[in-house]
Short mmCIF file of C-alpha atoms and ligand atoms in Angstrom, two decimals:
data_model
loop_
_atom_site.label_atom_id
_atom_site.label_comp_id
_atom_site.label_asym_id
_atom_site.label_seq_id
_atom_site.Cartn_x
_atom_site.Cartn_y
_atom_site.Cartn_z
CA MET A 1 -26.77 0.95 4.05
CA THR A 2 -28.01 2.00 0.67
CA VAL A 3 -25.47 4.01 -1.21
CA GLN A 4 -25.76 5.85 -4.40
CA LYS A 5 -23.27 6.93 -6.98
CA ARG A 6 -23.47 10.69 -6.72
CA THR A 7 -22.13 11.83 -10.00
CA THR A 8 -22.39 10.60 -13.54
CA LYS A 9 -18.97 9.72 -14.81
CA ALA A 10 -17.53 9.90 -18.27
CA PRO A 11 -17.26 6.44 -19.79
CA ALA A 12 -13.90 4.80 -19.36
CA LYS A 13 -12.01 4.82 -22.67
CA LYS A 14 -11.71 1.11 -23.22
CA ARG A 15 -14.98 -0.11 -21.89
CA LYS A 16 -18.19 -1.23 -23.39
CA SER A 17 -21.28 0.56 -22.12
CA ALA A 18 -23.61 -2.36 -22.56
CA ALA A 19 -25.26 -2.41 -19.14
CA PRO A 20 -28.86 -1.25 -19.15
CA LYS A 21 -28.50 0.55 -15.84
CA ALA A 22 -25.71 2.29 -14.06
CA LYS A 23 -24.34 0.36 -11.13
CA ALA A 24 -24.23 2.19 -7.87
CA LYS A 25 -20.99 1.85 -5.99
CA ARG A 26 -21.24 0.57 -2.48
CA ALA A 27 -19.31 1.38 0.59
CA THR A 28 -20.64 -1.16 3.03
CA LYS A 29 -20.93 -4.89 3.37
CA PRO A 30 -24.28 -6.13 2.08
CA PRO A 31 -26.72 -7.99 4.28
CA ALA A 32 -26.96 -11.76 3.91
CA LYS A 33 -29.77 -11.66 1.31
CA ALA A 34 -28.05 -9.19 -0.92
CA VAL A 35 -28.76 -8.61 -4.57
CA LYS A 36 -25.96 -10.02 -6.68
CA ALA A 37 -23.69 -7.73 -8.62
CA PRO A 38 -24.56 -7.34 -12.31
CA PRO A 39 -22.46 -9.39 -14.70
CA LYS A 40 -19.25 -7.85 -15.94
CA LYS A 41 -19.20 -5.77 -19.09
CA ARG A 42 -15.49 -5.41 -19.66
CA LYS A 43 -13.88 -5.45 -23.06
CA SER A 44 -10.91 -7.07 -21.41
CA VAL A 45 -12.83 -10.32 -20.97
CA PRO A 46 -12.56 -11.88 -24.44
CA PRO A 47 -15.96 -12.85 -25.88
CA LYS A 48 -14.67 -16.31 -26.69
CA ALA A 49 -13.50 -16.89 -23.13
CA LYS A 50 -14.10 -20.39 -21.85
CA ALA A 51 -16.78 -21.18 -19.28
CA LYS A 52 -14.12 -21.46 -16.59
CA ALA A 53 -12.75 -18.05 -17.39
CA LYS A 54 -16.25 -16.59 -17.31
CA ALA A 55 -16.87 -18.02 -13.88
CA LYS A 56 -13.64 -16.53 -12.66
CA ALA A 57 -14.48 -13.21 -14.29
CA LYS A 58 -17.31 -12.84 -11.79
CA ALA A 59 -14.72 -12.33 -9.15
CA LYS A 60 -13.15 -9.34 -10.91
CA SER A 61 -13.99 -5.70 -10.33
CA PRO A 62 -17.19 -4.73 -12.10
CA ALA A 63 -17.05 -2.19 -14.91
CA ARG A 64 -18.03 1.46 -14.49
CA GLU A 65 -20.73 2.96 -16.52
CA SER A 66 -21.83 6.45 -17.29
CA LYS A 67 -25.60 6.09 -17.01
CA PRO A 68 -27.60 8.10 -14.46
CA PRO A 69 -27.30 6.95 -10.87
CA VAL A 70 -29.64 4.19 -9.75
CA ARG A 71 -30.54 3.41 -6.18
CA VAL A 72 -29.89 -0.21 -5.30
CA LYS A 73 -30.58 -2.11 -2.12
CA SER A 74 -27.15 -3.59 -1.96
CA VAL A 75 -24.61 -5.22 -4.18
CA GLU A 76 -22.83 -8.38 -3.22
CA THR A 77 -19.22 -9.02 -3.98
CA PRO A 78 -19.30 -12.45 -5.59
CA ALA A 79 -17.57 -14.98 -3.39
CA PRO A 80 -14.50 -16.02 -5.37
CA LYS A 81 -13.50 -19.62 -5.57
CA LYS A 82 -10.67 -20.56 -3.30
CA ALA A 83 -7.64 -19.83 -5.44
CA ALA A 84 -5.48 -22.79 -6.19
CA LYS A 85 -1.98 -22.64 -4.80
CA ALA A 86 -0.22 -19.78 -6.51
CA LYS A 87 1.64 -20.88 -9.60
CA SER A 88 5.38 -20.81 -9.45
CA ALA A 89 5.44 -17.59 -11.52
CA LEU A 90 3.59 -15.95 -8.65
CA HIS A 91 5.95 -17.33 -6.05
CA THR A 92 8.73 -14.76 -6.12
CA ARG A 93 11.73 -13.93 -3.94
CA ILE A 94 9.62 -11.69 -1.72
CA CYS A 95 7.39 -14.67 -0.85
CA GLU A 96 10.42 -16.52 0.40
CA MET A 97 12.03 -13.49 2.03
CA PHE A 98 8.93 -12.29 3.91
CA GLY A 99 7.42 -15.75 4.47
CA ILE A 100 4.19 -14.92 2.64
CA GLU A 101 2.03 -16.96 0.28
CA TYR A 102 1.32 -14.29 -2.33
CA PRO A 103 3.54 -11.47 -3.64
CA ILE A 104 1.05 -8.84 -2.52
CA ILE A 105 1.77 -6.12 0.02
CA GLN A 106 -0.66 -3.81 1.78
CA THR A 107 1.35 -0.65 2.31
CA GLY A 108 1.55 1.49 5.43
CA MET A 109 -1.04 4.28 5.17
CA GLY A 110 -1.19 6.90 7.89
CA TRP A 111 -4.48 6.75 9.87
CA VAL A 112 -5.63 3.89 7.59
CA SER A 113 -3.55 0.76 8.11
CA GLY A 114 -4.31 -0.23 11.66
CA ALA A 115 -4.40 -3.63 13.35
CA LYS A 116 -7.51 -4.90 11.54
CA LEU A 117 -6.35 -4.19 7.98
CA THR A 118 -2.79 -5.34 8.63
CA SER A 119 -3.76 -8.61 10.31
CA ALA A 120 -6.44 -9.32 7.69
CA THR A 121 -3.86 -8.95 4.90
CA SER A 122 -1.24 -11.11 6.55
CA GLU A 123 -3.83 -13.70 7.52
CA ALA A 124 -5.01 -13.85 3.88
CA GLY A 125 -1.51 -14.63 2.61
CA GLY A 126 -0.13 -11.17 1.78
CA LEU A 127 2.09 -8.87 3.83
CA GLY A 128 0.17 -6.36 5.94
CA ILE A 129 2.04 -3.25 7.07
CA LEU A 130 1.05 -1.09 10.03
CA ALA A 131 1.26 2.67 9.57
CA ALA A 132 3.27 3.79 12.60
CA ALA A 133 4.21 7.33 11.60
CA THR A 134 0.84 8.61 12.83
CA MET A 135 0.89 6.57 16.06
CA THR A 136 2.35 7.49 19.41
CA PHE A 137 4.91 5.08 20.80
CA PRO A 138 2.41 3.47 23.25
CA GLU A 139 -0.17 3.21 20.46
CA LEU A 140 2.37 1.42 18.30
CA GLU A 141 3.15 -1.01 21.11
CA GLN A 142 -0.56 -1.73 21.64
CA THR A 143 -1.27 -2.07 17.93
CA ILE A 144 1.58 -4.52 17.40
CA ALA A 145 0.14 -6.61 20.26
CA LYS A 146 -3.31 -6.45 18.65
CA VAL A 147 -2.00 -7.65 15.28
CA LYS A 148 -0.18 -10.51 17.01
CA SER A 149 -3.39 -11.52 18.80
CA ARG A 150 -5.12 -11.79 15.41
CA THR A 151 -2.50 -13.53 13.31
CA ASP A 152 0.66 -15.60 13.65
CA LYS A 153 1.75 -14.61 10.15
CA PRO A 154 4.52 -12.10 9.38
CA PHE A 155 3.66 -8.41 9.08
CA GLY A 156 5.53 -5.12 8.73
CA VAL A 157 5.69 -1.66 10.30
CA ASN A 158 5.97 1.56 8.29
CA MET A 159 8.03 4.34 9.88
CA ARG A 160 9.36 7.80 9.27
CA ALA A 161 13.09 7.87 9.84
CA ASP A 162 12.98 11.57 10.78
CA GLN A 163 10.78 11.02 13.86
CA SER A 164 12.58 12.11 16.99
CA ASP A 165 12.10 8.71 18.68
CA VAL A 166 12.98 6.64 15.64
CA MET A 167 15.71 4.63 17.40
CA LYS A 168 13.31 3.79 20.24
CA ARG A 169 10.88 2.52 17.61
CA VAL A 170 13.66 0.57 15.92
CA GLU A 171 14.41 -1.14 19.25
CA LEU A 172 10.71 -1.96 19.65
CA LEU A 173 10.60 -3.59 16.20
CA ILE A 174 13.67 -5.64 17.07
CA ARG A 175 12.23 -6.66 20.44
CA GLU A 176 8.92 -7.64 18.88
CA LYS A 177 10.68 -9.57 16.08
CA ILE A 178 8.82 -7.65 13.39
CA LYS A 179 9.54 -9.17 10.00
CA VAL A 180 9.82 -6.02 7.86
CA ALA A 181 10.34 -2.29 8.39
CA SER A 182 9.15 -0.08 5.53
CA PHE A 183 9.85 3.62 5.14
CA ALA A 184 8.16 6.48 3.35
CA GLN A 185 11.48 8.16 2.62
CA ALA A 186 15.12 7.15 2.58
CA PRO A 187 15.65 5.79 6.12
CA GLY A 188 19.34 6.55 6.62
CA GLU A 189 22.21 4.10 6.95
CA ARG A 190 22.22 3.91 10.76
CA VAL A 191 18.58 2.85 10.96
CA ILE A 192 19.08 0.26 8.22
CA LYS A 193 22.21 -1.18 9.81
CA THR A 194 20.65 -1.48 13.28
CA LEU A 195 17.58 -3.27 11.93
CA LYS A 196 19.58 -5.46 9.58
CA ASP A 197 22.03 -6.56 12.28
CA ALA A 198 19.05 -7.62 14.39
CA GLY A 199 17.43 -9.57 11.54
CA VAL A 200 14.61 -7.14 10.66
CA LEU A 201 14.21 -6.84 6.88
CA THR A 202 14.07 -3.32 5.44
CA MET A 203 12.11 -2.04 2.46
CA PRO A 204 11.98 1.69 1.70
CA THR A 205 9.72 3.22 -0.94
CA ILE A 206 11.58 4.91 -3.78
CA GLY A 207 10.42 6.90 -6.81
CA ALA A 208 13.53 6.96 -8.98
CA ARG A 209 16.30 4.61 -10.08
CA ARG A 210 19.07 6.55 -8.35
CA HIS A 211 17.26 6.29 -5.01
CA ALA A 212 17.00 2.52 -5.43
CA GLU A 213 20.72 2.29 -6.15
CA LYS A 214 21.50 4.41 -3.10
CA VAL A 215 19.44 2.36 -0.64
CA GLN A 216 20.68 -0.92 -2.11
CA ALA A 217 24.20 0.25 -1.29
CA TRP A 218 23.03 0.83 2.30
CA GLY A 219 21.99 -2.83 2.48
CA VAL A 220 18.18 -2.73 2.26
CA ASP A 221 16.52 -6.05 1.43
CA ALA A 222 13.91 -4.89 -1.10
CA VAL A 223 12.40 -1.68 -2.46
CA ILE A 224 8.87 -0.58 -3.21
CA ALA A 225 9.08 1.34 -6.49
CA GLN A 226 6.12 3.72 -6.46
CA GLY A 227 5.15 5.38 -9.72
CA GLN A 228 3.41 8.72 -10.03
CA GLU A 229 -0.03 7.11 -10.23
CA GLY A 230 0.31 6.15 -6.58
CA GLY A 231 -1.40 7.65 -3.56
CA GLY A 232 0.11 9.92 -0.92
CA HIS A 233 3.63 11.25 -1.48
CA THR A 234 4.65 10.31 -4.95
CA GLY A 235 7.24 10.90 -7.66
CA GLN A 236 7.13 11.89 -11.29
CA ILE A 237 7.89 8.65 -13.09
CA PRO A 238 5.01 6.42 -14.20
CA THR A 239 4.88 2.97 -12.60
CA SER A 240 5.46 1.03 -15.84
CA ILE A 241 8.66 2.95 -16.59
CA LEU A 242 9.88 2.91 -13.00
CA ILE A 243 9.54 -0.84 -12.32
CA ALA A 244 11.43 -1.78 -15.49
CA ASP A 245 14.13 0.83 -14.91
CA VAL A 246 14.68 0.03 -11.23
CA SER A 247 14.57 -3.73 -11.58
CA ALA A 248 17.23 -3.54 -14.30
CA ALA A 249 19.43 -1.43 -12.02
CA VAL A 250 19.37 -3.32 -8.70
CA ASP A 251 19.72 -6.94 -7.62
CA ILE A 252 17.34 -6.82 -4.67
CA PRO A 253 13.64 -7.55 -5.25
CA VAL A 254 11.57 -4.65 -6.59
CA VAL A 255 7.92 -4.44 -5.60
CA GLY A 256 5.81 -2.29 -7.92
CA ALA A 257 3.39 0.26 -6.46
CA GLY A 258 1.10 2.91 -7.86
CA GLY A 259 -2.00 2.02 -9.84
CA PHE A 260 -2.48 -1.65 -8.94
CA ARG A 261 -5.77 -3.28 -8.00
CA ASP A 262 -6.02 -6.71 -9.67
CA GLY A 263 -4.40 -9.86 -11.02
CA ARG A 264 -3.70 -8.41 -14.45
CA GLY A 265 -1.70 -5.66 -12.77
CA LEU A 266 0.22 -8.23 -10.74
CA VAL A 267 1.21 -10.11 -13.90
CA ALA A 268 2.15 -6.82 -15.58
CA ALA A 269 4.42 -5.92 -12.64
CA LEU A 270 6.11 -9.33 -12.89
CA ALA A 271 6.52 -8.91 -16.65
CA LEU A 272 8.27 -5.58 -16.07
CA GLY A 273 10.81 -7.19 -13.76
CA GLY A 274 9.05 -6.64 -10.45
CA GLU A 275 8.57 -9.39 -7.87
CA GLY A 276 5.20 -8.36 -6.55
CA ILE A 277 2.82 -5.47 -6.03
CA ALA A 278 2.21 -3.12 -3.12
CA MET A 279 -1.17 -1.41 -2.95
CA GLY A 280 -2.51 1.40 -0.82
CA THR A 281 -5.75 2.73 -2.25
CA ARG A 282 -7.10 -0.73 -3.15
CA PHE A 283 -6.67 -1.86 0.47
CA LEU A 284 -8.10 1.39 1.81
CA LEU A 285 -11.25 0.47 -0.09
CA THR A 286 -11.88 -2.85 1.66
CA GLN A 287 -14.23 -3.77 4.45
CA ASP A 288 -11.23 -4.32 6.72
CA SER A 289 -9.96 -0.74 6.55
CA GLN A 290 -11.03 1.52 9.39
CA VAL A 291 -11.90 4.51 7.18
CA PRO A 292 -15.53 5.63 7.75
CA ASP A 293 -17.99 4.38 5.11
CA HIS A 294 -19.01 7.83 3.92
CA VAL A 295 -15.34 8.65 3.31
CA LYS A 296 -14.91 5.42 1.34
CA GLN A 297 -17.90 6.54 -0.70
CA VAL A 298 -16.06 9.75 -1.65
CA TYR A 299 -13.19 7.60 -2.96
CA LEU A 300 -15.62 5.41 -4.89
CA ASP A 301 -17.15 8.53 -6.44
CA THR A 302 -13.76 9.83 -7.57
CA LYS A 303 -12.97 9.63 -11.26
CA ALA A 304 -9.57 8.60 -12.61
CA ASN A 305 -8.93 12.27 -13.41
CA GLY A 306 -10.34 13.44 -10.08
CA THR A 307 -7.00 13.39 -8.28
CA VAL A 308 -4.20 15.93 -8.20
CA VAL A 309 -0.54 15.95 -7.18
CA THR A 310 -0.08 19.00 -4.99
CA LYS A 311 2.66 20.50 -2.86
CA ALA A 312 0.12 22.69 -1.07
CA VAL A 313 -0.46 20.23 1.78
CA ASP A 314 3.05 19.79 3.15
CA GLY A 315 5.52 21.10 0.60
CA HIS A 316 6.12 17.67 -0.98
CA PRO A 317 4.26 16.34 -4.03
CA GLN A 318 1.31 14.37 -2.73
CA ARG A 319 -1.52 12.76 -4.71
CA VAL A 320 -4.90 13.52 -3.18
CA ILE A 321 -8.54 13.75 -4.21
CA ARG A 322 -9.17 17.16 -5.74
CA THR A 323 -11.54 18.82 -3.28
CA PHE A 324 -12.63 22.38 -2.57
CA LEU A 325 -10.09 22.55 0.27
CA ILE A 326 -7.23 21.46 -2.01
CA ASP A 327 -8.22 24.06 -4.60
CA GLN A 328 -8.22 26.70 -1.86
CA LEU A 329 -4.85 25.57 -0.48
CA GLU A 330 -3.36 25.64 -3.96
CA LYS A 331 -4.58 29.19 -4.50
CA ALA A 332 -3.48 30.43 -1.06
CA SER A 333 -0.05 31.96 -0.64
CA PRO A 334 2.36 30.28 1.80
CA LEU A 335 1.80 33.28 4.09
CA THR A 336 -1.91 32.58 4.49
CA ARG A 337 -1.35 28.84 4.75
CA PHE A 338 1.21 29.28 7.54
CA PRO A 339 -1.05 30.26 10.51
CA ARG A 340 -3.46 27.41 9.83
CA ALA A 341 -0.57 24.99 9.43
CA ALA A 342 0.97 26.08 12.71
CA LEU A 343 -2.35 25.68 14.55
CA ASN A 344 -2.84 22.20 13.16
CA ALA A 345 0.70 21.27 14.10
CA LEU A 346 -0.12 22.20 17.69
CA SER A 347 -3.27 20.03 17.57
CA LEU A 348 -1.16 17.13 16.30
CA MET A 349 1.01 17.53 19.36
CA LYS A 350 -2.01 16.82 21.56
CA VAL A 351 -3.19 13.87 19.45
CA THR A 352 0.17 12.13 19.31
CA GLY A 353 1.18 13.12 22.83
CA THR A 354 4.23 14.94 21.53
CA SER A 355 5.67 17.62 23.81
CA LEU A 356 6.75 21.01 22.46
CA PRO A 357 10.48 20.22 22.84
CA GLU A 358 9.94 16.90 21.05
CA LEU A 359 7.99 18.66 18.29
CA LEU A 360 10.80 21.17 17.87
CA GLU A 361 13.41 18.42 17.90
CA GLU A 362 11.45 16.52 15.27
CA GLY A 363 10.97 19.70 13.26
CA ILE A 364 14.67 20.46 13.29
CA ALA A 365 15.47 16.89 12.20
CA MET A 366 12.94 17.16 9.38
CA LYS A 367 14.31 20.55 8.39
CA GLN A 368 17.85 19.19 8.18
CA ASN A 369 16.94 15.92 6.46
CA GLN A 370 14.62 17.41 3.91
CA GLU A 371 15.98 20.93 3.53
CA LEU A 372 12.61 22.55 4.22
CA THR A 373 11.96 26.22 4.88
CA TRP A 374 10.23 27.04 8.17
CA ALA A 375 6.96 27.69 6.29
CA GLN A 376 7.24 24.31 4.55
CA LEU A 377 8.07 22.73 7.88
CA ALA A 378 4.89 24.10 9.47
CA MET A 379 2.93 22.77 6.52
CA ALA A 380 4.60 19.36 6.82
CA ALA A 381 3.72 19.16 10.50
CA ASN A 382 0.21 20.20 9.59
CA ALA A 383 -0.39 17.50 6.98
CA PRO A 384 -1.11 14.54 9.29
CA MET A 385 -3.86 16.55 11.01
CA LEU A 386 -5.51 17.34 7.70
CA THR A 387 -5.42 13.67 6.77
CA LYS A 388 -6.73 12.68 10.20
CA ALA A 389 -9.68 15.08 9.85
CA SER A 390 -10.90 12.99 6.89
CA MET A 391 -9.68 9.50 7.58
CA VAL A 392 -10.47 9.26 11.29
CA ASP A 393 -12.93 12.05 12.08
CA GLY A 394 -14.75 11.65 8.75
CA ARG A 395 -14.69 15.41 8.09
CA VAL A 396 -14.24 15.20 4.34
CA GLU A 397 -14.68 18.93 3.76
CA ALA A 398 -12.04 19.86 6.34
CA GLY A 399 -9.44 17.32 5.46
CA VAL A 400 -7.07 15.86 2.93
CA LEU A 401 -7.79 12.57 1.19
CA PRO A 402 -4.60 10.97 -0.13
CA THR A 403 -5.34 8.58 -2.98
CA GLY A 404 -3.93 6.82 -5.98
CA GLN A 405 -5.44 7.38 -9.41
CA ILE A 406 -6.64 3.78 -9.22
CA ALA A 407 -9.54 5.02 -7.04
CA GLY A 408 -11.08 6.15 -10.34
CA VAL A 409 -11.62 2.55 -11.45
CA ILE A 410 -12.51 0.91 -8.14
CA ASP A 411 -16.21 0.30 -7.71
CA GLU A 412 -16.72 -1.90 -4.71
CA ILE A 413 -15.58 -2.76 -1.21
CA PRO A 414 -14.61 -6.43 -0.83
CA THR A 415 -13.06 -7.99 2.24
CA VAL A 416 -9.28 -8.31 2.14
CA ALA A 417 -9.61 -12.11 1.93
CA GLU A 418 -11.91 -11.82 -1.10
CA LEU A 419 -9.57 -9.31 -2.71
CA LEU A 420 -6.48 -11.48 -2.40
CA GLU A 421 -8.27 -14.62 -3.60
CA ARG A 422 -9.58 -12.69 -6.56
CA ILE A 423 -6.23 -11.17 -7.49
CA ILE A 424 -4.47 -14.54 -7.42
CA ALA A 425 -7.25 -16.25 -9.39
CA GLU A 426 -7.13 -13.50 -12.00
CA ALA A 427 -3.34 -13.53 -12.18
CA GLU A 428 -3.38 -17.28 -12.80
CA GLU A 429 -6.06 -16.87 -15.44
CA THR A 430 -4.05 -14.09 -17.09
CA LEU A 431 -0.89 -16.19 -17.14
CA GLU A 432 -2.90 -19.01 -18.71
CA ARG A 433 -4.38 -16.65 -21.32
CA LEU A 434 -0.89 -15.44 -22.20
CA GLY A 435 0.34 -19.02 -22.48
CA ALA A 436 2.81 -18.59 -19.65
C1 FMN B 501 -4.40 7.39 2.54
C2 FMN B 501 -2.97 7.11 2.25
C3 FMN B 501 -2.02 7.29 3.26
C4 FMN B 501 -0.68 6.99 3.03
N1 FMN B 501 0.23 7.11 4.06
C5 FMN B 501 1.49 6.64 3.89
C6 FMN B 501 2.39 6.57 5.00
O1 FMN B 501 2.06 6.92 6.13
N2 FMN B 501 3.64 6.07 4.76
C7 FMN B 501 4.04 5.62 3.52
O2 FMN B 501 5.17 5.15 3.36
N3 FMN B 501 3.21 5.71 2.44
C8 FMN B 501 1.95 6.18 2.60
N4 FMN B 501 1.07 6.20 1.54
C9 FMN B 501 1.50 5.63 0.24
C10 FMN B 501 1.12 4.13 0.20
O3 FMN B 501 1.82 3.45 1.21
C11 FMN B 501 1.40 3.45 -1.15
O4 FMN B 501 2.77 3.50 -1.44
C12 FMN B 501 0.56 4.02 -2.30
O5 FMN B 501 -0.75 4.19 -1.87
C13 FMN B 501 0.61 3.10 -3.51
O6 FMN B 501 -0.18 3.59 -4.56
P1 FMN B 501 -1.72 3.13 -4.81
O7 FMN B 501 -2.53 3.96 -3.88
O8 FMN B 501 -1.97 3.42 -6.24
O9 FMN B 501 -1.83 1.66 -4.48
C14 FMN B 501 -0.27 6.53 1.73
C15 FMN B 501 -1.23 6.39 0.72
C16 FMN B 501 -2.55 6.66 0.96
C17 FMN B 501 -3.56 6.45 -0.15
#
């Protein structure tokens, strides 16, 4: 498919604009005889770089430019060299703990991380995580079986501890010997203890130091520290501050999230005290993610300042692409949002096979756990449907597109295997450049 960059973007601050033509972003895999990607134009590649470093640089993300859009037949992601075995600096505690080759995690993303993406990540040496919060119980069972049919490597499952059937899901994870359970919010001591006693590792996402301290006291095995740059529900503290602060405060491994896409970022996370990186948006924009191509194109077209953190979707701060719908939701009063939210919540019931009593039970649990008003609760129940409208049905105009700011500097759609090889090669090169 020929794709075209729709809008002209402002030049990135620290980039050279040496390319004669603007590069169109692509959302699909090129055919076999594809045109090769133009050489990189980044300032970050030192001019005196050695030939080896130049060759490796081909495998990095291409620079963005601000020239008018140009139609191209296709652009090929250069095949990276097989990365040498990760250096010891890249072999952290999470590699040992999770049984993975690289300290790279693909996070659970509702409607996005299905069997294909998760198994591709684990198979490539990272930790893939299934997004279970938007799956029915039977769907979760089937998807776990699908992942297992594609890889023997360890993988994780992301859950919401306030789902009415959470303990049933916990039992499933134990039965299926799932390596890691991750959580969008604080999971609660009971859930942690049950999983831990059965040998399932636990790793909640946190956005502040005090949350990390709290869940460490509950006995979790690791935390994902997500900075405000990150996609979906997110906090207020930038990633660079958060990783350093949290890793100084807790003894368990801290995995940095929010704003990562490459090997330089991985090294930066390690330098800050982290033991790896967890990425959402970067994995969403791979050939292995199930998001429709035209939706991926919208992400590729998004500028670094084209995202917004809004409470208008479900009452909690969530980073999404700024669209017409988001602007409208932000302007609307809770009273006008409420009827639409309630209708969508009812549709979600049908999609997930939830009965009305179950929905009410779940709603009451959410209300108690998160101290939401009834209007906020309706909006919260509504949010997954809005995300589904975009991510599954491809209705960009009708839906919500959660994203990290990193979407603004992602230009292409590699396979997961290419991405991981490239990140490790670049991290090794960066360590070498820094004399590590
Ligand atoms: C489309 C999308 C859906 C997400 N859904 C979930 C989810 O269901 N559960 C969860 O714990 N985090 C979710 N997140 C957050 C990611 O797991 C991850 O922490 C975040 O994307 C990291 O920031 P990054 O996008 O800059 O890599 C979602 C993020 C995105 C972009």
